[in-house]
Coordinates of N, CA and C in Angstrom, one line a residue:
X1 N -101.5 208.2 151.1 CA -101.5 207.0 152.0 C -102.5 205.9 151.6
X2 N -103.6 206.3 151.0 CA -104.7 205.4 150.6 C -104.1 204.4 149.6
X3 N -103.4 204.9 148.6 CA -102.9 204.0 147.5 C -101.8 203.1 148.1
X4 N -101.0 203.6 149.1 CA -100.0 202.7 149.7 C -100.7 201.6 150.4
X5 N -101.7 201.9 151.2 CA -102.3 200.8 152.0 C -103.0 199.8 151.1
X6 N -103.6 200.2 150.0 CA -104.2 199.3 149.0 C -103.2 198.4 148.4
X7 N -102.0 199.0 148.0 CA -101.0 198.2 147.4 C -100.5 197.1 148.4
X8 N -100.3 197.5 149.7 CA -99.9 196.5 150.7 C -100.9 195.4 150.8
X9 N -102.2 195.7 150.7 CA -103.2 194.6 150.7 C -103.0 193.7 149.5
X10 N -102.8 194.2 148.3 CA -102.6 193.4 147.1 C -101.4 192.5 147.3
X11 N -100.3 193.1 147.8 CA -99.1 192.3 148.0 C -99.2 191.1 148.9
X12 N -100.1 191.3 149.9 CA -100.3 190.2 150.9 C -101.3 189.2 150.5
X13 N -102.0 189.3 149.4 CA -103.0 188.4 149.0 C -102.4 187.0 148.6
X14 N -103.0 186.0 149.0 CA -102.6 184.6 148.7 C -102.9 184.3 147.3
X15 N -102.1 183.5 146.6 CA -102.5 183.1 145.2 C -103.9 182.4 145.2
X16 N -104.6 182.7 144.1 CA -106.0 182.2 144.0 C -106.0 180.8 143.5
X17 N -106.9 180.0 144.0 CA -107.0 178.7 143.5 C -107.5 178.7 142.0
X18 N -106.9 177.8 141.2 CA -107.3 177.8 139.7 C -108.6 177.1 139.5
X19 N -109.2 176.6 140.5 CA -110.4 175.7 140.3 C -111.7 176.4 140.1
X20 N -111.7 177.7 140.1 CA -113.0 178.4 140.0 C -113.2 179.1 138.6
X21 N -112.4 178.7 137.7 CA -112.7 179.1 136.3 C -112.7 180.6 136.1
X22 N -113.8 181.1 135.4 CA -113.8 182.5 135.0 C -113.8 183.4 136.1
X23 N -114.4 183.0 137.3 CA -114.4 183.9 138.4 C -112.9 184.3 138.9
X24 N -112.1 183.2 139.0 CA -110.7 183.5 139.4 C -110.0 184.2 138.3
X25 N -110.2 183.9 137.1 CA -109.5 184.6 136.0 C -109.8 186.1 136.0
X26 N -111.1 186.4 136.2 CA -111.5 187.8 136.2 C -110.9 188.5 137.5
X27 N -110.9 187.8 138.6 CA -110.3 188.4 139.8 C -108.8 188.6 139.6
X28 N -108.1 187.6 139.0 CA -106.6 187.7 138.8 C -106.3 188.9 137.8
X29 N -107.2 189.1 136.8 CA -107.0 190.2 135.9 C -107.2 191.5 136.6
X30 N -108.2 191.6 137.5 CA -108.4 192.8 138.2 C -107.2 193.1 139.1
X31 N -106.7 192.1 139.8 CA -105.5 192.3 140.7 C -104.3 192.8 139.8
X32 N -104.1 192.2 138.7 CA -103.0 192.6 137.8 C -103.2 194.0 137.4
X33 N -104.4 194.4 137.0 CA -104.6 195.8 136.6 C -104.3 196.7 137.8
X34 N -104.7 196.4 139.0 CA -104.5 197.2 140.1 C -103.0 197.4 140.4
X35 N -102.2 196.3 140.2 CA -100.8 196.4 140.4 C -100.1 197.3 139.4
X36 N -100.5 197.2 138.1 CA -99.9 198.0 137.1 C -100.3 199.4 137.2
X37 N -101.5 199.7 137.6 CA -102.0 201.1 137.8 C -101.2 201.7 139.0
X38 N -101.0 200.9 140.0 CA -100.2 201.3 141.2 C -98.8 201.7 140.8
X39 N -98.2 201.0 139.9 CA -96.8 201.3 139.4 C -96.9 202.6 138.6
X40 N -97.9 202.8 137.8 CA -98.0 204.1 137.0 C -98.2 205.2 138.0
X41 N -99.1 205.0 139.0 CA -99.4 206.1 139.9 C -98.1 206.4 140.8
X42 N -97.2 205.4 141.0 CA -96.0 205.7 141.7 C -95.0 206.5 140.9
X43 N -95.3 206.7 139.6 CA -94.4 207.5 138.8 C -93.5 206.7 137.8
X44 N -93.9 205.4 137.6 CA -93.1 204.6 136.7 C -93.8 204.7 135.3
X45 N -93.1 205.4 134.3 CA -93.8 205.5 133.0 C -93.8 204.1 132.3
X46 N -95.0 203.7 131.9 CA -95.3 202.4 131.3 C -95.6 202.5 129.8
X47 N -95.2 201.4 129.1 CA -95.5 201.3 127.7 C -95.8 199.8 127.5
X48 N -96.7 199.5 126.5 CA -97.1 198.2 126.2 C -95.9 197.3 125.7
X49 N -95.9 196.1 126.1 CA -94.9 195.1 125.7 C -95.5 193.9 125.2
X50 N -94.7 193.1 124.5 CA -95.2 191.8 124.0 C -95.4 190.8 125.2
X51 N -96.1 189.7 124.9 CA -96.3 188.7 125.9 C -96.0 187.3 125.3
X52 N -95.8 186.3 126.2 CA -95.5 185.0 125.7 C -96.7 184.4 125.0
X53 N -96.4 183.6 124.0 CA -97.4 182.7 123.3 C -96.8 181.3 123.3
X54 N -97.1 180.5 124.2 CA -96.4 179.2 124.4 C -95.0 179.5 124.8
X55 N -94.0 179.0 124.0 CA -92.6 179.2 124.2 C -92.1 180.4 123.3
X56 N -93.0 180.9 122.6 CA -92.7 182.0 121.6 C -93.2 183.3 122.1
X57 N -93.3 184.3 121.2 CA -93.6 185.6 121.5 C -94.8 186.1 120.7
X58 N -95.6 187.0 121.2 CA -96.8 187.6 120.5 C -96.4 188.5 119.4
X59 N -95.1 188.9 119.2 CA -94.7 189.8 118.1 C -94.6 189.0 116.8
X60 N -94.4 189.7 115.7 CA -94.4 189.0 114.4 C -92.9 188.7 114.0
X61 N -92.0 188.8 114.9 CA -90.6 188.6 114.6 C -90.3 187.1 114.7
X62 N -89.9 186.5 113.6 CA -89.6 185.0 113.6 C -88.4 184.8 114.4
X63 N -88.5 183.8 115.4 CA -87.4 183.5 116.2 C -87.0 184.6 117.2
X64 N -88.0 185.3 117.7 CA -87.7 186.5 118.6 C -86.8 186.0 119.7
X65 N -85.7 186.7 120.0 CA -84.7 186.2 121.0 C -85.1 186.5 122.4
X66 N -86.1 187.4 122.6 CA -86.5 187.8 123.9 C -88.0 187.8 124.0
X67 N -88.7 186.6 123.8 CA -90.1 186.6 123.8 C -90.8 187.1 125.1
X68 N -91.7 188.0 124.9 CA -92.5 188.6 126.0 C -91.7 189.6 126.8
X69 N -90.5 190.0 126.4 CA -89.7 190.9 127.2 C -89.4 192.2 126.5
X70 N -90.0 192.6 125.4 CA -89.7 193.8 124.7 C -90.9 194.6 124.4
X71 N -90.8 195.9 124.1 CA -91.9 196.8 123.8 C -92.5 196.3 122.4
X72 N -93.8 196.7 122.2 CA -94.4 196.4 120.9 C -94.1 197.5 119.9
X73 N -93.7 198.6 120.3 CA -93.4 199.8 119.4 C -92.0 200.3 119.5
X74 N -91.5 200.7 118.4 CA -90.1 201.3 118.4 C -90.2 202.7 119.1
X75 N -91.4 203.2 119.3 CA -91.6 204.6 119.9 C -91.9 204.4 121.4
X76 N -91.4 203.3 122.0 CA -91.8 203.1 123.4 C -91.3 204.2 124.3
X77 N -90.2 204.9 124.0 CA -89.7 205.9 124.9 C -90.6 207.1 125.0
X78 N -91.2 207.5 123.9 CA -92.2 208.6 123.9 C -93.6 208.1 124.3
X79 N -93.9 206.9 124.1 CA -95.2 206.4 124.5 C -95.3 206.1 126.0
X80 N -94.2 205.8 126.6 CA -94.3 205.5 128.0 C -95.0 206.6 128.8
X81 N -95.9 206.2 129.7 CA -96.7 207.2 130.4 C -97.1 206.8 131.8
X82 N -97.3 207.7 132.7 CA -97.8 207.5 134.0 C -99.3 207.8 134.1
X83 N -99.9 208.0 133.0 CA -101.3 208.3 133.0 C -102.1 207.0 133.2
X84 N -102.7 206.9 134.4 CA -103.4 205.6 134.8 C -104.6 205.3 133.9
X85 N -105.2 206.4 133.4 CA -106.4 206.2 132.4 C -105.9 205.5 131.1
X86 N -104.7 206.0 130.6 CA -104.2 205.5 129.4 C -103.7 204.1 129.6
X87 N -103.1 203.8 130.7 CA -102.6 202.4 131.0 C -103.8 201.5 131.1
X88 N -104.8 202.0 131.8 CA -106.0 201.2 132.0 C -106.7 200.8 130.6
X89 N -106.7 201.8 129.7 CA -107.3 201.5 128.4 C -106.5 200.5 127.6
X90 N -105.2 200.6 127.7 CA -104.3 199.6 127.1 C -104.5 198.2 127.6
X91 N -104.7 198.1 128.9 CA -104.9 196.8 129.6 C -106.3 196.2 129.1
X92 N -107.3 197.0 129.0 CA -108.6 196.5 128.6 C -108.6 196.1 127.1
X93 N -107.8 196.9 126.3 CA -107.7 196.6 124.9 C -106.8 195.4 124.6
X94 N -105.7 195.2 125.4 CA -104.8 194.1 125.2 C -104.5 193.5 126.6
X95 N -105.5 192.7 127.0 CA -105.4 192.1 128.4 C -104.3 191.2 128.7
X96 N -103.6 190.6 127.6 CA -102.5 189.7 127.8 C -101.2 190.4 127.8
X97 N -101.2 191.7 127.4 CA -99.9 192.4 127.2 C -99.1 192.6 128.5
X98 N -97.8 192.4 128.4 CA -96.9 192.8 129.4 C -96.7 194.3 129.3
X99 N -96.0 194.9 130.3 CA -95.6 196.3 130.2 C -94.2 196.5 130.6
X100 N -93.5 197.5 129.9 CA -92.2 197.8 130.3 C -92.3 199.2 131.0
X101 N -91.3 199.5 131.8 CA -91.1 200.9 132.3 C -89.8 201.5 131.8
X102 N -89.9 202.7 131.2 CA -88.8 203.3 130.7 C -87.9 203.9 131.8
X103 N -86.6 203.6 131.8 CA -85.7 204.1 132.8 C -85.0 205.3 132.3
X104 N -84.4 206.0 133.3 CA -83.7 207.2 133.0 C -84.6 208.5 132.9
X105 N -85.9 208.3 133.2 CA -86.8 209.5 133.2 C -87.1 209.9 134.7
X106 N -87.7 209.0 135.4 CA -88.0 209.2 136.8 C -87.3 208.2 137.7
X107 N -86.7 207.2 137.1 CA -86.0 206.2 138.0 C -85.0 205.4 137.1
X108 N -84.0 204.8 137.7 CA -83.1 203.9 137.1 C -83.4 202.5 137.7
X109 N -82.8 201.5 137.1 CA -82.9 200.1 137.7 C -81.5 199.5 137.7
X110 N -81.1 198.9 138.9 CA -79.9 198.2 139.0 C -80.3 196.7 138.9
X111 N -79.8 196.0 137.9 CA -80.2 194.7 137.4 C -79.1 193.7 137.7
X112 N -79.3 192.7 138.6 CA -78.2 191.8 139.0 C -78.7 190.4 138.9
X113 N -77.8 189.4 138.9 CA -78.2 188.0 139.0 C -79.1 187.8 140.2
X114 N -80.0 186.9 140.1 CA -81.0 186.7 141.2 C -80.3 186.3 142.5
X115 N -79.5 185.3 142.5 CA -78.8 184.9 143.7 C -78.0 186.0 144.4
X116 N -77.3 186.7 143.6 CA -76.5 187.8 144.1 C -77.4 188.9 144.7
X117 N -78.6 189.2 144.0 CA -79.5 190.2 144.4 C -80.1 189.8 145.8
X118 N -80.5 188.5 145.9 CA -81.1 188.1 147.2 C -80.1 188.2 148.3
X119 N -78.8 187.8 148.1 CA -77.8 188.0 149.1 C -77.6 189.4 149.5
X120 N -77.5 190.3 148.5 CA -77.3 191.7 148.7 C -78.5 192.3 149.5
X121 N -79.7 191.9 149.1 CA -80.9 192.4 149.7 C -80.9 192.1 151.2
X122 N -80.6 190.8 151.5 CA -80.5 190.4 152.9 C -79.5 191.2 153.7
X123 N -78.3 191.5 153.1 CA -77.3 192.3 153.8 C -77.7 193.7 154.0
X124 N -78.3 194.3 153.0 CA -78.8 195.7 153.1 C -79.9 195.8 154.1
X125 N -80.8 194.9 154.1 CA -81.9 194.9 155.1 C -81.4 194.8 156.5
X126 N -80.4 193.9 156.7 CA -79.9 193.7 158.0 C -79.1 194.9 158.5
X127 N -78.6 195.7 157.5 CA -77.8 196.9 157.9 C -78.7 198.1 158.1
X128 N -80.0 197.9 157.8 CA -81.0 199.0 158.0 C -81.0 200.0 156.8
X129 N -80.5 199.5 155.7 CA -80.5 200.4 154.5 C -81.9 200.3 153.8
X130 N -82.5 201.4 153.4 CA -83.7 201.5 152.7 C -83.4 201.0 151.3
X131 N -84.0 199.9 150.8 CA -83.8 199.4 149.5 C -84.8 199.7 148.5
X132 N -86.0 200.2 148.9 CA -87.0 200.7 147.9 C -87.6 199.5 147.2
X133 N -88.3 199.8 146.0 CA -88.9 198.8 145.2 C -87.9 197.8 144.7
X134 N -88.3 196.5 144.8 CA -87.4 195.5 144.3 C -88.3 194.4 143.6
X135 N -87.8 193.9 142.4 CA -88.6 192.9 141.7 C -87.7 191.7 141.4
X136 N -88.3 190.6 141.2 CA -87.6 189.4 140.7 C -88.1 189.0 139.3
X137 N -87.2 188.6 138.5 CA -87.5 188.2 137.1 C -87.1 186.8 136.8
X138 N -87.9 186.0 136.1 CA -87.5 184.7 135.7 C -87.6 183.7 136.9
X139 N -87.0 182.5 136.6 CA -87.0 181.5 137.6 C -85.7 181.6 138.4
X140 N -85.4 180.5 139.1 CA -84.2 180.4 139.9 C -83.0 180.1 139.0
X141 N -81.9 179.9 139.7 CA -80.7 179.5 138.9 C -80.1 180.7 138.2
X142 N -79.3 180.4 137.2 CA -78.5 181.5 136.5 C -79.3 182.4 135.6
X143 N -80.5 182.1 135.3 CA -81.3 182.9 134.4 C -82.1 184.0 135.2
X144 N -82.3 183.8 136.5 CA -83.1 184.8 137.2 C -82.3 186.1 137.4
X145 N -83.1 187.2 137.5 CA -82.5 188.5 137.8 C -83.3 189.2 138.9
X146 N -82.6 190.1 139.6 CA -83.3 190.9 140.6 C -83.1 192.3 140.2
X147 N -84.2 193.1 140.3 CA -84.2 194.5 139.8 C -84.4 195.4 141.0
X148 N -83.5 196.3 141.2 CA -83.6 197.3 142.3 C -83.9 198.7 141.6
X149 N -85.1 199.2 142.0 CA -85.5 200.5 141.4 C -85.0 201.6 142.3
X150 N -84.3 202.6 141.6 CA -83.5 203.6 142.4 C -83.8 205.0 141.7
X151 N -83.4 206.1 142.4 CA -83.5 207.4 141.7 C -82.6 207.4 140.5
X152 N -83.1 208.2 139.5 CA -82.3 208.3 138.3 C -81.1 209.2 138.3
X153 N -80.1 208.8 137.5 CA -79.0 209.7 137.4 C -79.3 210.9 136.5
X154 N -80.4 210.8 135.8 CA -80.9 211.9 134.9 C -79.9 212.2 133.8
X155 N -79.8 213.4 133.5 CA -78.8 213.9 132.5 C -77.8 214.9 133.1
X156 N -76.6 214.4 133.5 CA -75.7 215.3 134.2 C -75.4 216.5 133.3
X157 N -75.0 217.6 133.9 CA -74.7 218.8 133.2 C -73.4 218.5 132.3
X158 N -72.5 217.7 132.9 CA -71.3 217.3 132.1 C -71.6 216.0 131.4
X159 N -71.8 216.1 130.1 CA -72.1 214.8 129.4 C -71.0 213.8 129.5
X160 N -69.8 214.2 129.8 CA -68.7 213.2 130.0 C -69.0 212.3 131.2
X161 N -69.8 212.7 132.1 CA -70.1 211.9 133.3 C -71.3 211.0 133.1
X162 N -71.8 211.0 131.9 CA -73.0 210.2 131.6 C -72.7 209.1 130.5
X163 N -73.2 207.9 130.7 CA -73.1 206.9 129.7 C -74.5 206.3 129.4
X164 N -74.7 205.9 128.1 CA -76.0 205.3 127.8 C -76.0 203.9 128.2
X165 N -77.2 203.3 128.4 CA -77.3 202.0 128.9 C -76.7 201.0 127.9
X166 N -76.6 201.4 126.7 CA -76.1 200.4 125.7 C -74.6 200.1 126.0
X167 N -73.9 200.9 126.7 CA -72.5 200.6 127.1 C -72.4 199.4 128.1
X168 N -73.5 199.1 128.7 CA -73.5 198.0 129.7 C -73.5 196.7 129.1
X169 N -74.1 196.5 127.9 CA -74.1 195.3 127.1 C -74.5 195.6 125.7
X170 N -74.4 194.7 124.8 CA -74.7 194.9 123.4 C -76.1 194.3 123.1
X171 N -77.1 195.1 122.9 CA -78.4 194.5 122.5 C -78.3 193.7 121.2
X172 N -79.1 192.7 121.2 CA -79.2 191.8 120.0 C -78.1 190.8 119.9
X173 N -77.0 190.9 120.7 CA -75.9 189.9 120.5 C -76.0 188.8 121.5
X174 N -76.9 188.9 122.5 CA -77.0 187.9 123.6 C -75.7 187.7 124.3
X175 N -74.9 188.7 124.4 CA -73.6 188.6 125.2 C -73.9 188.2 126.6
X176 N -73.0 187.4 127.2 CA -73.1 187.1 128.6 C -72.9 188.3 129.4
X177 N -73.7 188.4 130.5 CA -73.6 189.6 131.4 C -73.8 189.1 132.8
X178 N -72.8 188.5 133.4 CA -72.9 187.9 134.7 C -73.1 188.9 135.9
X179 N -72.7 190.2 135.6 CA -72.7 191.2 136.7 C -73.8 192.1 136.7
X180 N -73.6 193.3 137.2 CA -74.6 194.3 137.3 C -74.8 195.1 136.0
X181 N -76.1 195.3 135.7 CA -76.4 196.2 134.6 C -77.2 197.4 135.1
X182 N -76.8 198.6 134.8 CA -77.4 199.8 135.3 C -78.3 200.4 134.1
X183 N -79.6 200.1 134.3 CA -80.6 200.6 133.3 C -80.8 202.1 133.5
X184 N -80.4 202.9 132.6 CA -80.6 204.4 132.7 C -81.3 204.9 131.5
X185 N -80.9 206.1 131.0 CA -81.5 206.6 129.8 C -81.4 205.7 128.6
X186 N -82.5 205.5 127.9 CA -82.5 204.7 126.7 C -82.7 203.2 127.0
X187 N -83.1 202.8 128.2 CA -83.3 201.4 128.4 C -84.7 201.2 129.1
X188 N -85.0 200.0 129.4 CA -86.3 199.6 130.1 C -86.2 198.3 130.8
X189 N -87.1 198.0 131.6 CA -87.3 196.7 132.2 C -88.8 196.4 132.2
X190 N -89.1 195.1 132.3 CA -90.5 194.7 132.5 C -90.9 195.1 133.9
X191 N -92.1 195.6 134.0 CA -92.6 196.0 135.3 C -93.6 194.9 135.8
X192 N -93.5 194.5 137.0 CA -94.5 193.5 137.5 C -95.9 194.0 137.6
X193 N -96.8 193.0 137.5 CA -96.6 191.6 137.2 C -96.5 191.4 135.7
X194 N -95.6 190.5 135.3 CA -95.4 190.2 133.8 C -95.2 188.8 133.7
X195 N -95.7 188.2 132.6 CA -95.6 186.8 132.3 C -94.4 186.6 131.4
X196 N -93.6 185.5 131.6 CA -92.5 185.1 130.8 C -92.8 183.7 130.3
X197 N -92.0 183.3 129.2 CA -92.2 181.9 128.7 C -92.0 180.9 129.7
X198 N -92.6 179.7 129.5 CA -92.4 178.5 130.4 C -92.9 178.9 131.8
X199 N -94.0 179.6 131.9 CA -94.6 180.0 133.1 C -93.8 180.8 134.1
X200 N -92.8 181.5 133.5 CA -92.0 182.4 134.3 C -92.8 183.7 134.6
X201 N -92.2 184.5 135.4 CA -92.9 185.7 135.7 C -91.9 186.8 136.3
X202 N -92.4 188.0 136.3 CA -91.7 189.1 136.9 C -92.7 189.6 138.0
X203 N -92.2 189.6 139.3 CA -93.1 189.9 140.4 C -92.4 190.8 141.4
X204 N -93.2 191.6 142.1 CA -92.7 192.4 143.1 C -92.2 191.7 144.4
X205 N -91.1 192.0 144.9 CA -90.6 191.5 146.2 C -90.9 192.6 147.2
X206 N -90.7 193.9 146.8 CA -91.0 195.1 147.6 C -91.7 196.0 146.6
X207 N -92.9 196.5 146.9 CA -93.7 197.2 145.9 C -93.2 198.7 145.6
X208 N -93.8 199.3 144.5 CA -93.4 200.6 144.1 C -94.0 201.7 145.0
X209 N -94.7 201.4 146.0 CA -95.1 202.4 146.9 C -94.0 202.9 147.8
X210 N -92.9 202.2 147.8 CA -91.7 202.6 148.7 C -90.9 203.7 148.0
X211 N -90.3 204.6 148.7 CA -89.5 205.6 148.1 C -88.3 205.1 147.4
X212 N -87.9 205.7 146.4 CA -86.7 205.3 145.6 C -85.4 205.6 146.4
X213 N -84.5 204.7 146.6 CA -83.3 205.0 147.2 C -82.2 205.6 146.2
X214 N -81.2 206.3 146.8 CA -80.1 206.7 146.0 C -79.3 205.5 145.5
X215 N -79.0 205.3 144.2 CA -78.3 204.1 143.8 C -77.0 203.9 144.5
X216 N -76.3 205.0 144.9 CA -75.0 204.8 145.5 C -75.1 204.2 146.8
X217 N -76.2 204.2 147.5 CA -76.4 203.5 148.8 C -76.4 202.0 148.6
X218 N -76.7 201.6 147.4 CA -76.9 200.1 147.2 C -75.7 199.6 146.4
X219 N -75.0 200.4 145.7 CA -74.1 200.0 144.6 C -72.9 199.1 145.1
X220 N -72.3 199.5 146.2 CA -71.2 198.8 146.7 C -71.6 197.3 147.1
X221 N -72.7 197.2 147.8 CA -73.2 195.9 148.3 C -73.5 195.0 147.1
X222 N -74.2 195.6 146.1 CA -74.6 194.9 144.9 C -73.4 194.4 144.1
X223 N -72.4 195.3 143.9 CA -71.2 194.9 143.1 C -70.4 193.8 143.8
X224 N -70.4 193.9 145.2 CA -69.7 192.9 146.0 C -70.4 191.6 145.8
X225 N -71.7 191.6 145.9 CA -72.5 190.3 145.8 C -72.3 189.7 144.4
X226 N -72.3 190.6 143.4 CA -72.1 190.1 142.0 C -70.7 189.5 141.8
X227 N -69.7 190.1 142.4 CA -68.3 189.6 142.3 C -68.2 188.2 143.0
X228 N -68.9 188.1 144.2 CA -68.9 186.8 144.9 C -69.6 185.7 144.0
X229 N -70.8 186.1 143.4 CA -71.6 185.2 142.6 C -70.8 184.8 141.4
X230 N -70.1 185.7 140.7 CA -69.4 185.4 139.5 C -68.2 184.4 139.9
X231 N -67.6 184.6 141.0 CA -66.5 183.8 141.4 C -67.0 182.4 141.7
X232 N -68.2 182.3 142.3 CA -68.7 180.9 142.7 C -69.2 180.2 141.4
X233 N -69.8 180.9 140.4 CA -70.3 180.3 139.3 C -69.2 179.9 138.3
X234 N -68.1 180.8 138.2 CA -67.0 180.4 137.4 C -67.3 180.4 135.9
X235 N -66.6 179.5 135.2 CA -66.8 179.5 133.7 C -68.1 178.9 133.3
X236 N -68.8 178.2 134.1 CA -70.1 177.6 133.7 C -71.2 178.5 133.6
X237 N -71.0 179.8 134.0 CA -72.1 180.7 134.1 C -72.5 181.2 132.7
X238 N -73.8 181.2 132.4 CA -74.3 181.6 131.1 C -75.5 182.5 131.4
X239 N -75.4 183.8 131.3 CA -76.5 184.7 131.6 C -76.6 185.7 130.4
X240 N -77.8 185.9 129.9 CA -78.0 186.9 128.9 C -78.7 188.1 129.6
X241 N -78.1 189.2 129.4 CA -78.7 190.4 130.0 C -80.0 190.7 129.2
X242 N -80.9 191.2 129.9 CA -82.2 191.7 129.2 C -82.7 192.9 129.9
X243 N -83.5 193.7 129.3 CA -84.1 193.5 128.0 C -83.1 193.7 126.9
X244 N -83.3 193.1 125.8 CA -82.5 193.4 124.6 C -83.3 194.3 123.7
X245 N -82.5 195.2 123.0 CA -83.2 196.2 122.2 C -83.9 195.6 121.0
X246 N -84.8 196.4 120.4 CA -85.5 196.0 119.2 C -85.3 197.2 118.2

């Protein structure tokens, strides 16, 4: 309960004024470290990710299609850890790094367009449904996404009942993906707080201290909201699913 109360305090803090230079920068870095360690302590396995450099990416890939949104290592699935000491060391060594959380181990993520996610969250909350940890990614409009963290499907005994996340979209192709993407085994999402190009961010709406809900309790409302959103946006909608593989 102590960790939960501390996280609630972090979530309620007002943004710091940028006018106090190094003092505010150090405090912001400490807050960020606290939030990431709280995510690891909540059971979200974390691995180091790239970060934005201007409008580009800190990686050495020329023309990186997903700047600041991908792991730095091809071995991210085995490197992902809930060890807070390990995560803390990485933060101190690479203070600008973003972090991804590997899905399909302890949790999955239902990833939907931001407007559809906000509508669904309002409906679910009004109905008294426990929605668990929720994050927002990117800015407003068609590029924003909302991430619902849920219990994992794991590895069913019948492999015919399991699909890899790659079936939800095709990494590296930038295919449009206006609907819901289910991040399960073999995928990842950025974990808040994370920086995106053009001063974008990934932030918690509801923190990781909340219990993970069963995905099936959210799925119908999310898919309905996505269908409404896609119908309203029509042919003008251009959304690239992320993260994209490396």
